[in-house]
Protein backbone atom coordinates (compact mmCIF):
# COMPACT_ATOMS: atom_id res chain seq x y z
CA UNK A 1 0.00 0.00 0.00
CA UNK A 2 1.38 3.39 -0.89
CA UNK A 3 1.57 5.95 1.87
CA UNK A 4 -1.24 8.50 2.05
CA UNK A 5 -0.41 12.00 0.86
CA UNK A 6 -0.12 14.61 3.62
CA UNK A 7 -2.32 17.54 2.59
CA UNK A 8 -0.52 20.15 4.71
CA UNK A 9 2.55 19.62 2.54
CA UNK A 10 0.69 21.15 -0.42
CA UNK A 11 0.42 24.78 -1.46
CA UNK A 12 -3.01 26.06 -2.44
CA UNK A 13 -2.28 25.49 -6.14
CA UNK A 14 -0.94 22.02 -5.48
CA UNK A 15 -4.03 21.15 -3.44
CA UNK A 16 -6.30 22.35 -6.25
CA UNK A 17 -4.35 20.26 -8.78
CA UNK A 18 -4.59 17.21 -6.53
CA UNK A 19 -8.33 17.54 -6.00
CA UNK A 20 -9.06 18.02 -9.69
CA UNK A 21 -6.83 15.02 -10.42
CA UNK A 22 -9.20 12.79 -8.43
CA UNK A 23 -12.12 14.08 -10.48
CA UNK A 24 -13.50 16.81 -8.23
CA UNK A 25 -14.30 20.42 -9.10
CA UNK A 26 -11.78 23.10 -8.09
CA UNK A 27 -14.14 24.72 -5.58
CA UNK A 28 -13.97 21.54 -3.50
CA UNK A 29 -10.29 22.29 -2.96
CA UNK A 30 -11.25 25.70 -1.69
CA UNK A 31 -13.72 24.20 0.77
CA UNK A 32 -11.13 21.72 1.91
CA UNK A 33 -8.59 24.51 2.35
CA UNK A 34 -10.99 26.38 4.59
CA UNK A 35 -11.66 23.31 6.68
CA UNK A 36 -7.96 22.69 7.19
CA UNK A 37 -6.66 26.23 7.64
CA UNK A 38 -9.63 28.36 8.64
CA UNK A 39 -11.41 25.88 10.91
CA UNK A 40 -8.42 23.79 11.92
CA UNK A 41 -10.27 20.55 11.22
CA UNK A 42 -8.22 17.35 11.01
CA UNK A 43 -11.07 14.85 10.62
CA UNK A 44 -12.47 14.46 7.10
CA UNK A 45 -15.72 13.04 8.51
CA UNK A 46 -16.51 16.38 10.14
CA UNK A 47 -16.28 18.34 6.88
CA UNK A 48 -20.03 18.60 6.61
CA UNK A 49 -20.34 20.46 3.30
CA UNK A 50 -18.48 17.69 1.44
CA UNK A 51 -20.40 14.66 0.22
CA UNK A 52 -20.04 11.36 2.06
CA UNK A 53 -18.44 9.83 -1.02
CA UNK A 54 -15.82 12.56 -1.21
CA UNK A 55 -15.10 12.40 2.51
CA UNK A 56 -14.49 8.67 2.14
CA UNK A 57 -12.24 9.19 -0.85
CA UNK A 58 -10.27 11.78 1.08
CA UNK A 59 -9.71 9.62 4.14
CA UNK A 60 -8.67 6.69 2.00
CA UNK A 61 -6.00 8.68 0.18
CA UNK A 62 -4.91 11.59 2.34
CA UNK A 63 -3.97 12.65 5.84
CA UNK A 64 -4.02 15.90 7.82
CA UNK A 65 -1.44 15.46 10.52
CA UNK A 66 -0.34 17.53 13.49
CA UNK A 67 3.09 17.12 15.02
CA UNK A 68 2.67 15.10 18.21
CA UNK A 69 3.11 16.95 21.49
CA UNK A 70 5.67 15.10 23.61
CA UNK A 71 5.97 17.63 26.44
CA UNK A 72 4.65 21.08 27.23
CA UNK A 73 6.20 23.41 29.79
CA UNK A 74 4.99 26.78 30.99
CA UNK A 75 7.45 29.30 32.42
CA UNK A 76 6.76 31.50 35.44
CA UNK A 77 6.43 34.36 32.92
CA UNK A 78 3.79 32.33 30.96
CA UNK A 79 6.10 31.56 28.04
CA UNK A 80 5.19 28.11 26.78
CA UNK A 81 7.48 25.55 25.21
CA UNK A 82 6.43 22.43 23.33
CA UNK A 83 8.60 19.49 22.36
CA UNK A 84 7.06 18.18 19.14
CA UNK A 85 7.60 14.92 17.33
CA UNK A 86 7.10 14.16 13.63
CA UNK A 87 6.12 10.93 11.88
CA UNK A 88 9.71 9.65 11.68
CA UNK A 89 10.39 10.29 15.38
CA UNK A 90 12.47 13.46 14.84
CA UNK A 91 11.77 16.29 17.24
CA UNK A 92 11.92 20.09 17.47
CA UNK A 93 10.96 22.68 20.03
CA UNK A 94 8.50 25.54 19.58
CA UNK A 95 7.85 28.48 21.89
CA UNK A 96 4.98 30.91 22.48
CA UNK A 97 5.91 34.25 24.00
CA UNK A 98 2.79 36.03 25.26
CA UNK A 99 2.49 39.79 25.65
CA UNK A 100 -0.53 41.47 27.18
CA UNK A 101 -3.13 40.90 24.47
CA UNK A 102 -1.06 39.32 21.72
CA UNK A 103 2.06 37.23 21.33
CA UNK A 104 4.57 35.57 19.04
CA UNK A 105 4.97 31.93 18.18
CA UNK A 106 8.57 31.00 17.50
CA UNK A 107 8.75 28.17 14.98
CA UNK A 108 11.56 25.87 13.85
CA UNK A 109 12.60 25.05 10.30
CA UNK A 110 15.14 22.25 10.71
CA UNK A 111 15.98 19.44 13.10
CA UNK A 112 19.27 20.75 14.47
CA UNK A 113 21.28 23.28 12.51
CA UNK A 114 24.41 22.99 10.39
CA UNK A 115 25.61 26.54 10.99
CA UNK A 116 27.32 25.72 14.28
CA UNK A 117 27.27 29.21 15.78
CA UNK A 118 29.40 28.89 18.92
CA UNK A 119 26.92 30.60 21.24
CA UNK A 120 23.86 28.62 20.19
CA UNK A 121 22.46 25.55 21.90
CA UNK A 122 20.74 24.40 18.72
CA UNK A 123 24.05 24.72 16.89
CA UNK A 124 25.60 22.27 19.33
CA UNK A 125 23.13 19.66 18.09
CA UNK A 126 24.00 17.85 14.86
CA UNK A 127 21.97 18.82 11.79
CA UNK A 128 19.56 16.01 11.00
CA UNK A 129 17.15 17.16 8.31
CA UNK A 130 15.00 19.91 6.91
CA UNK A 131 11.39 20.14 8.04
CA UNK A 132 8.72 19.54 5.44
CA UNK A 133 6.14 22.20 4.56
CA UNK A 134 3.50 20.43 6.65
CA UNK A 135 5.82 20.16 9.62
CA UNK A 136 6.47 23.90 9.59
CA UNK A 137 2.81 24.86 9.19
CA UNK A 138 1.80 22.10 11.61
CA UNK A 139 3.76 23.72 14.42
CA UNK A 140 1.68 26.87 14.27
CA UNK A 141 -1.49 24.79 14.06
CA UNK A 142 -0.51 22.98 17.28
CA UNK A 143 -0.16 26.37 18.97
CA UNK A 144 -3.62 27.30 17.71
CA UNK A 145 -5.05 24.03 19.00
CA UNK A 146 -3.55 24.73 22.42
CA UNK A 147 -4.95 28.25 22.65
CA UNK A 148 -8.26 27.39 20.96
CA UNK A 149 -7.82 29.86 18.14
CA UNK A 150 -10.00 28.10 15.59
CA UNK A 151 -11.72 29.20 13.44
CA UNK A 152 -9.19 31.88 12.52
CA UNK A 153 -9.91 34.91 14.72
CA UNK A 154 -9.54 38.42 13.34
CA UNK A 155 -6.23 40.22 13.55
CA UNK A 156 -7.39 42.29 16.52
CA UNK A 157 -8.67 39.47 18.68
CA UNK A 158 -6.02 36.81 18.32
CA UNK A 159 -3.47 36.07 21.00
CA UNK A 160 -1.23 34.18 18.60
CA UNK A 161 -0.77 37.33 16.54
CA UNK A 162 2.82 37.14 15.33
CA UNK A 163 5.24 34.56 14.07
CA UNK A 164 8.99 34.62 14.39
CA UNK A 165 10.94 32.14 12.34
CA UNK A 166 13.64 32.01 14.99
CA UNK A 167 13.45 28.54 16.44
CA UNK A 168 15.78 25.73 15.54
CA UNK A 169 17.50 25.83 12.18
CA UNK A 170 18.57 28.24 9.47
CA UNK A 171 15.44 29.06 7.42
CA UNK A 172 17.32 30.07 4.28
CA UNK A 173 18.91 26.64 4.15
CA UNK A 174 15.42 25.17 3.79
CA UNK A 175 14.14 27.93 1.60
CA UNK A 176 11.68 26.10 -0.69
CA UNK A 177 9.76 24.58 2.19
CA UNK A 178 9.89 27.74 4.30
CA UNK A 179 8.53 29.84 1.41
CA UNK A 180 5.65 27.45 0.82
CA UNK A 181 4.88 27.19 4.53
CA UNK A 182 4.84 30.96 5.03
CA UNK A 183 2.60 31.41 2.02
CA UNK A 184 0.15 28.92 3.52
CA UNK A 185 0.24 30.58 6.94
CA UNK A 186 -0.34 34.05 5.51
CA UNK A 187 -3.08 33.04 3.06
CA UNK A 188 -6.14 35.09 3.88
CA UNK A 189 -8.63 32.31 3.30
CA UNK A 190 -6.98 30.23 5.98
CA UNK A 191 -4.72 30.91 8.94
CA UNK A 192 -4.45 34.46 7.70
CA UNK A 193 -1.52 35.87 9.65
CA UNK A 194 -0.50 39.14 8.02
CA UNK A 195 2.90 39.10 6.31
CA UNK A 196 3.93 42.15 8.31
CA UNK A 197 3.54 40.13 11.47
CA UNK A 198 5.96 37.45 10.39
CA UNK A 199 9.70 37.91 10.90
CA UNK A 200 12.27 35.55 9.49
CA UNK A 201 15.73 35.52 11.01
CA UNK A 202 18.83 34.41 9.16
CA UNK A 203 22.42 33.96 10.17
CA UNK A 204 23.31 35.68 6.89
CA UNK A 205 23.05 33.39 3.86
CA UNK A 206 23.66 36.44 1.67
CA UNK A 207 22.79 35.06 -1.80
CA UNK A 208 19.32 33.94 -0.65
CA UNK A 209 18.20 36.98 1.32
CA UNK A 210 16.55 38.93 -1.51
CA UNK A 211 14.88 35.86 -3.00
CA UNK A 212 13.52 34.78 0.39
CA UNK A 213 11.93 38.14 1.04
CA UNK A 214 10.58 38.55 -2.48
CA UNK A 215 8.90 35.17 -2.32
CA UNK A 216 7.32 35.66 1.11
CA UNK A 217 6.89 39.37 1.78
CA UNK A 218 7.68 38.85 5.44
CA UNK A 219 10.05 40.95 7.52
CA UNK A 220 13.75 40.33 7.73
CA UNK A 221 15.97 39.95 10.77
CA UNK A 222 19.69 39.31 10.45
CA UNK A 223 21.81 37.78 13.20
CA UNK A 224 24.78 40.11 12.96
CA UNK A 225 26.39 39.79 16.40
CA UNK A 226 29.66 41.53 15.42
CA UNK A 227 30.79 44.80 13.84
CA UNK A 228 33.63 43.25 11.81
CA UNK A 229 34.69 40.03 10.13
CA UNK A 230 37.38 39.15 12.66
CA UNK A 231 34.97 38.91 15.57
CA UNK A 232 32.12 37.50 13.52
CA UNK A 233 34.21 34.66 12.13
CA UNK A 234 35.26 33.72 15.65
CA UNK A 235 31.70 33.13 16.76
CA UNK A 236 29.87 32.33 13.50
CA UNK A 237 31.58 29.91 11.07
CA UNK A 238 29.14 30.98 8.31
CA UNK A 239 31.02 34.28 8.18
CA UNK A 240 33.94 32.54 6.46
CA UNK A 241 31.58 31.86 3.58
CA UNK A 242 29.55 35.07 3.46
CA UNK A 243 31.38 38.09 4.81
CA UNK A 244 29.67 41.03 6.49
CA UNK A 245 30.00 43.13 3.31
CA UNK A 246 28.05 40.58 1.29
CA UNK A 247 25.31 40.43 3.91
CA UNK A 248 25.10 44.25 3.96
CA UNK A 249 24.89 44.36 0.18
CA UNK A 250 22.03 41.89 0.15
CA UNK A 251 20.22 43.94 2.81
CA UNK A 252 20.64 47.13 0.78
CA UNK A 253 19.37 45.36 -2.31
CA UNK A 254 16.30 44.20 -0.40
CA UNK A 255 15.54 47.74 0.76
CA UNK A 256 16.12 49.37 -2.62
CA UNK A 257 12.61 49.21 -3.98
CA UNK A 258 10.65 49.76 -0.80
CA UNK A 259 11.41 52.40 1.78
CA UNK A 260 9.08 50.95 4.36
CA UNK A 261 11.30 47.93 4.75
CA UNK A 262 13.25 48.13 7.96
CA UNK A 263 15.73 45.44 8.85
CA UNK A 264 16.21 44.21 12.37
CA UNK A 265 19.79 43.41 13.25
CA UNK A 266 20.03 41.03 16.12
CA UNK A 267 23.08 41.58 18.23
CA UNK A 268 23.95 39.13 20.94
CA UNK A 269 26.13 40.60 23.67
CA UNK A 270 28.92 38.28 24.78
CA UNK A 271 31.09 39.40 27.65
CA UNK A 272 34.50 40.58 26.49
CA UNK A 273 33.93 39.44 22.91
CA UNK A 274 31.75 41.96 21.08
CA UNK A 275 30.38 44.32 23.75
CA UNK A 276 32.85 47.23 24.01
CA UNK A 277 32.09 50.87 23.22
CA UNK A 278 34.58 50.53 20.35
CA UNK A 279 32.48 47.69 18.95
CA UNK A 280 29.31 49.79 19.20
CA UNK A 281 30.91 52.70 17.33
CA UNK A 282 32.21 50.39 14.62
CA UNK A 283 28.71 49.01 14.25
CA UNK A 284 27.29 52.48 13.73
CA UNK A 285 29.86 53.21 10.99
CA UNK A 286 29.10 49.91 9.32
CA UNK A 287 25.39 50.64 9.02
CA UNK A 288 25.89 54.25 8.00
CA UNK A 289 28.38 53.26 5.33
CA UNK A 290 25.84 50.88 3.86
CA UNK A 291 22.96 53.37 4.23
CA UNK A 292 20.65 50.82 5.79
CA UNK A 293 17.36 51.64 7.46
CA UNK A 294 17.62 49.41 10.42
CA UNK A 295 16.99 48.89 14.07
CA UNK A 296 18.80 46.74 16.55
CA UNK A 297 17.60 44.12 18.88
CA UNK A 298 20.18 43.73 21.61
CA UNK A 299 20.02 40.23 23.01
CA UNK A 300 21.58 39.43 26.36
CA UNK A 301 23.32 36.06 26.00
CA UNK A 302 21.27 33.18 27.38
CA UNK A 303 23.56 30.56 28.83
CA UNK A 304 22.98 26.85 28.40
CA UNK A 305 24.67 23.80 29.93
CA UNK A 306 28.22 23.48 28.65
CA UNK A 307 28.52 26.82 26.83
CA UNK A 308 31.76 28.80 27.08
CA UNK A 309 30.40 32.37 26.92
CA UNK A 310 29.10 34.68 29.60
CA UNK A 311 26.49 37.43 29.31
CA UNK A 312 27.71 41.05 29.36
CA UNK A 313 27.07 43.12 32.48
CA UNK A 314 23.88 45.10 32.50
CA UNK A 315 25.80 48.38 32.51
CA UNK A 316 27.83 47.37 29.46
CA UNK A 317 24.65 46.44 27.59
CA UNK A 318 23.06 49.78 28.46
CA UNK A 319 26.14 51.72 27.35
CA UNK A 320 26.15 49.76 24.08
CA UNK A 321 22.50 50.55 23.49
CA UNK A 322 23.02 54.23 24.22
CA UNK A 323 25.73 54.60 21.58
CA UNK A 324 23.47 53.09 18.94
CA UNK A 325 20.49 55.19 20.00
CA UNK A 326 22.50 58.40 19.95
CA UNK A 327 23.50 57.58 16.39
CA UNK A 328 19.82 57.36 15.45
CA UNK A 329 19.18 53.62 15.61
CA UNK A 330 16.52 52.18 17.87
CA UNK A 331 18.31 49.62 20.03
CA UNK A 332 16.04 48.11 22.65
CA UNK A 333 17.45 45.47 24.95
CA UNK A 334 15.45 42.32 24.64
CA UNK A 335 14.01 40.87 27.81
CA UNK A 336 14.75 37.17 27.94
CA UNK A 337 11.60 35.12 28.25
CA UNK A 338 11.13 31.60 29.49
CA UNK A 339 14.70 31.18 30.71
CA UNK A 340 13.64 28.89 33.54
CA UNK A 341 12.41 26.31 31.01
CA UNK A 342 15.26 26.90 28.51
CA UNK A 343 12.84 28.52 26.06
CA UNK A 344 14.79 31.74 25.43
CA UNK A 345 16.68 32.58 22.23
CA UNK A 346 19.40 30.12 21.46
CA UNK A 347 18.39 27.67 24.19
CA UNK A 348 16.28 25.33 22.08
CA UNK A 349 17.44 21.83 21.62
CA UNK A 350 15.77 18.47 21.06
CA UNK A 351 18.61 15.99 21.35
CA UNK A 352 21.86 15.16 23.08
CA UNK A 353 25.10 16.91 22.01
CA UNK A 354 27.12 15.96 18.94
CA UNK A 355 28.96 12.72 19.50
N1 LIG B 1 19.04 30.42 12.61
C1 LIG B 1 18.45 31.70 12.59
C2 LIG B 1 17.20 31.82 13.42
C3 LIG B 1 17.17 31.11 14.77
S1 LIG B 1 18.20 31.71 16.06
C4 LIG B 1 19.45 32.75 13.00
O1 LIG B 1 20.51 32.38 13.49
O2 LIG B 1 19.18 33.91 12.80
C5 LIG B 1 17.32 33.11 16.73
C6 LIG B 1 18.23 34.15 17.38
O3 LIG B 1 18.77 33.69 18.65
C7 LIG B 1 19.45 34.46 16.54
O4 LIG B 1 19.68 35.84 16.46
C8 LIG B 1 20.54 33.78 17.29
O5 LIG B 1 21.80 34.30 16.97
C9 LIG B 1 20.13 34.02 18.71
N2 LIG B 1 20.84 33.17 19.67
C10 LIG B 1 21.50 32.01 19.45
N3 LIG B 1 22.03 31.54 20.59
C11 LIG B 1 21.71 32.42 21.56
C12 LIG B 1 21.95 32.47 22.98
N4 LIG B 1 22.61 31.51 23.60
N5 LIG B 1 21.46 33.53 23.67
C13 LIG B 1 20.73 34.47 23.05
N6 LIG B 1 20.46 34.47 21.73
C14 LIG B 1 20.94 33.46 20.99
FE1 LIG C 1 21.73 27.80 13.57
FE2 LIG C 1 20.73 30.22 14.14
FE3 LIG C 1 21.73 28.63 16.08
FE4 LIG C 1 23.35 29.76 14.31
S1 LIG C 1 22.09 30.83 15.81
S2 LIG C 1 23.45 27.62 15.00
S3 LIG C 1 22.13 29.70 12.45
S4 LIG C 1 19.94 28.23 14.83
PDB file of C-alpha atoms and ligand atoms in Angstrom, residues 119-120 165-167 169-171 201-203 223 225 266 268 299-302 304 345-346, ligand 1:
ATOM      1  CA  UNK A 119      26.923  30.599  21.243  1.00  0.00           C
ATOM      2  CA  UNK A 120      23.855  28.619  20.190  1.00  0.00           C
ATOM      3  CA  UNK A 165      10.944  32.135  12.339  1.00  0.00           C
ATOM      4  CA  UNK A 166      13.642  32.011  14.993  1.00  0.00           C
ATOM      5  CA  UNK A 167      13.445  28.542  16.435  1.00  0.00           C
ATOM      6  CA  UNK A 169      17.503  25.827  12.177  1.00  0.00           C
ATOM      7  CA  UNK A 170      18.566  28.240   9.471  1.00  0.00           C
ATOM      8  CA  UNK A 171      15.440  29.062   7.420  1.00  0.00           C
ATOM      9  CA  UNK A 201      15.726  35.518  11.010  1.00  0.00           C
ATOM     10  CA  UNK A 202      18.829  34.408   9.158  1.00  0.00           C
ATOM     11  CA  UNK A 203      22.422  33.961  10.172  1.00  0.00           C
ATOM     12  CA  UNK A 223      21.806  37.779  13.198  1.00  0.00           C
ATOM     13  CA  UNK A 225      26.395  39.790  16.402  1.00  0.00           C
ATOM     14  CA  UNK A 266      20.031  41.027  16.122  1.00  0.00           C
ATOM     15  CA  UNK A 268      23.949  39.135  20.937  1.00  0.00           C
ATOM     16  CA  UNK A 299      20.025  40.234  23.014  1.00  0.00           C
ATOM     17  CA  UNK A 300      21.584  39.427  26.356  1.00  0.00           C
ATOM     18  CA  UNK A 301      23.317  36.062  26.002  1.00  0.00           C
ATOM     19  CA  UNK A 302      21.266  33.177  27.376  1.00  0.00           C
ATOM     20  CA  UNK A 304      22.981  26.846  28.402  1.00  0.00           C
ATOM     21  CA  UNK A 345      16.681  32.579  22.227  1.00  0.00           C
ATOM     22  CA  UNK A 346      19.396  30.116  21.457  1.00  0.00           C
TER      23      UNK A 346
HETATM   24  N1  LIG B   1      19.036  30.418  12.605  1.00  0.00           N
HETATM   25  C1  LIG B   1      18.448  31.703  12.586  1.00  0.00           C
HETATM   26  C2  LIG B   1      17.201  31.820  13.423  1.00  0.00           C
HETATM   27  C3  LIG B   1      17.167  31.114  14.772  1.00  0.00           C
HETATM   28  S1  LIG B   1      18.196  31.715  16.058  1.00  0.00           S
HETATM   29  C4  LIG B   1      19.455  32.748  13.004  1.00  0.00           C
HETATM   30  O1  LIG B   1      20.514  32.377  13.489  1.00  0.00           O
HETATM   31  O2  LIG B   1      19.175  33.911  12.797  1.00  0.00           O
HETATM   32  C5  LIG B   1      17.319  33.114  16.728  1.00  0.00           C
HETATM   33  C6  LIG B   1      18.231  34.146  17.382  1.00  0.00           C
HETATM   34  O3  LIG B   1      18.766  33.691  18.647  1.00  0.00           O
HETATM   35  C7  LIG B   1      19.452  34.465  16.537  1.00  0.00           C
HETATM   36  O4  LIG B   1      19.676  35.844  16.456  1.00  0.00           O
HETATM   37  C8  LIG B   1      20.539  33.779  17.288  1.00  0.00           C
HETATM   38  O5  LIG B   1      21.798  34.295  16.966  1.00  0.00           O
HETATM   39  C9  LIG B   1      20.134  34.018  18.710  1.00  0.00           C
HETATM   40  N2  LIG B   1      20.844  33.171  19.672  1.00  0.00           N
HETATM   41  C10 LIG B   1      21.496  32.011  19.451  1.00  0.00           C
HETATM   42  N3  LIG B   1      22.030  31.535  20.588  1.00  0.00           N
HETATM   43  C11 LIG B   1      21.712  32.418  21.563  1.00  0.00           C
HETATM   44  C12 LIG B   1      21.947  32.465  22.984  1.00  0.00           C
HETATM   45  N4  LIG B   1      22.609  31.506  23.603  1.00  0.00           N
HETATM   46  N5  LIG B   1      21.463  33.531  23.666  1.00  0.00           N
HETATM   47  C13 LIG B   1      20.725  34.474  23.051  1.00  0.00           C
HETATM   48  N6  LIG B   1      20.459  34.474  21.730  1.00  0.00           N
HETATM   49  C14 LIG B   1      20.945  33.458  20.986  1.00  0.00           C
END
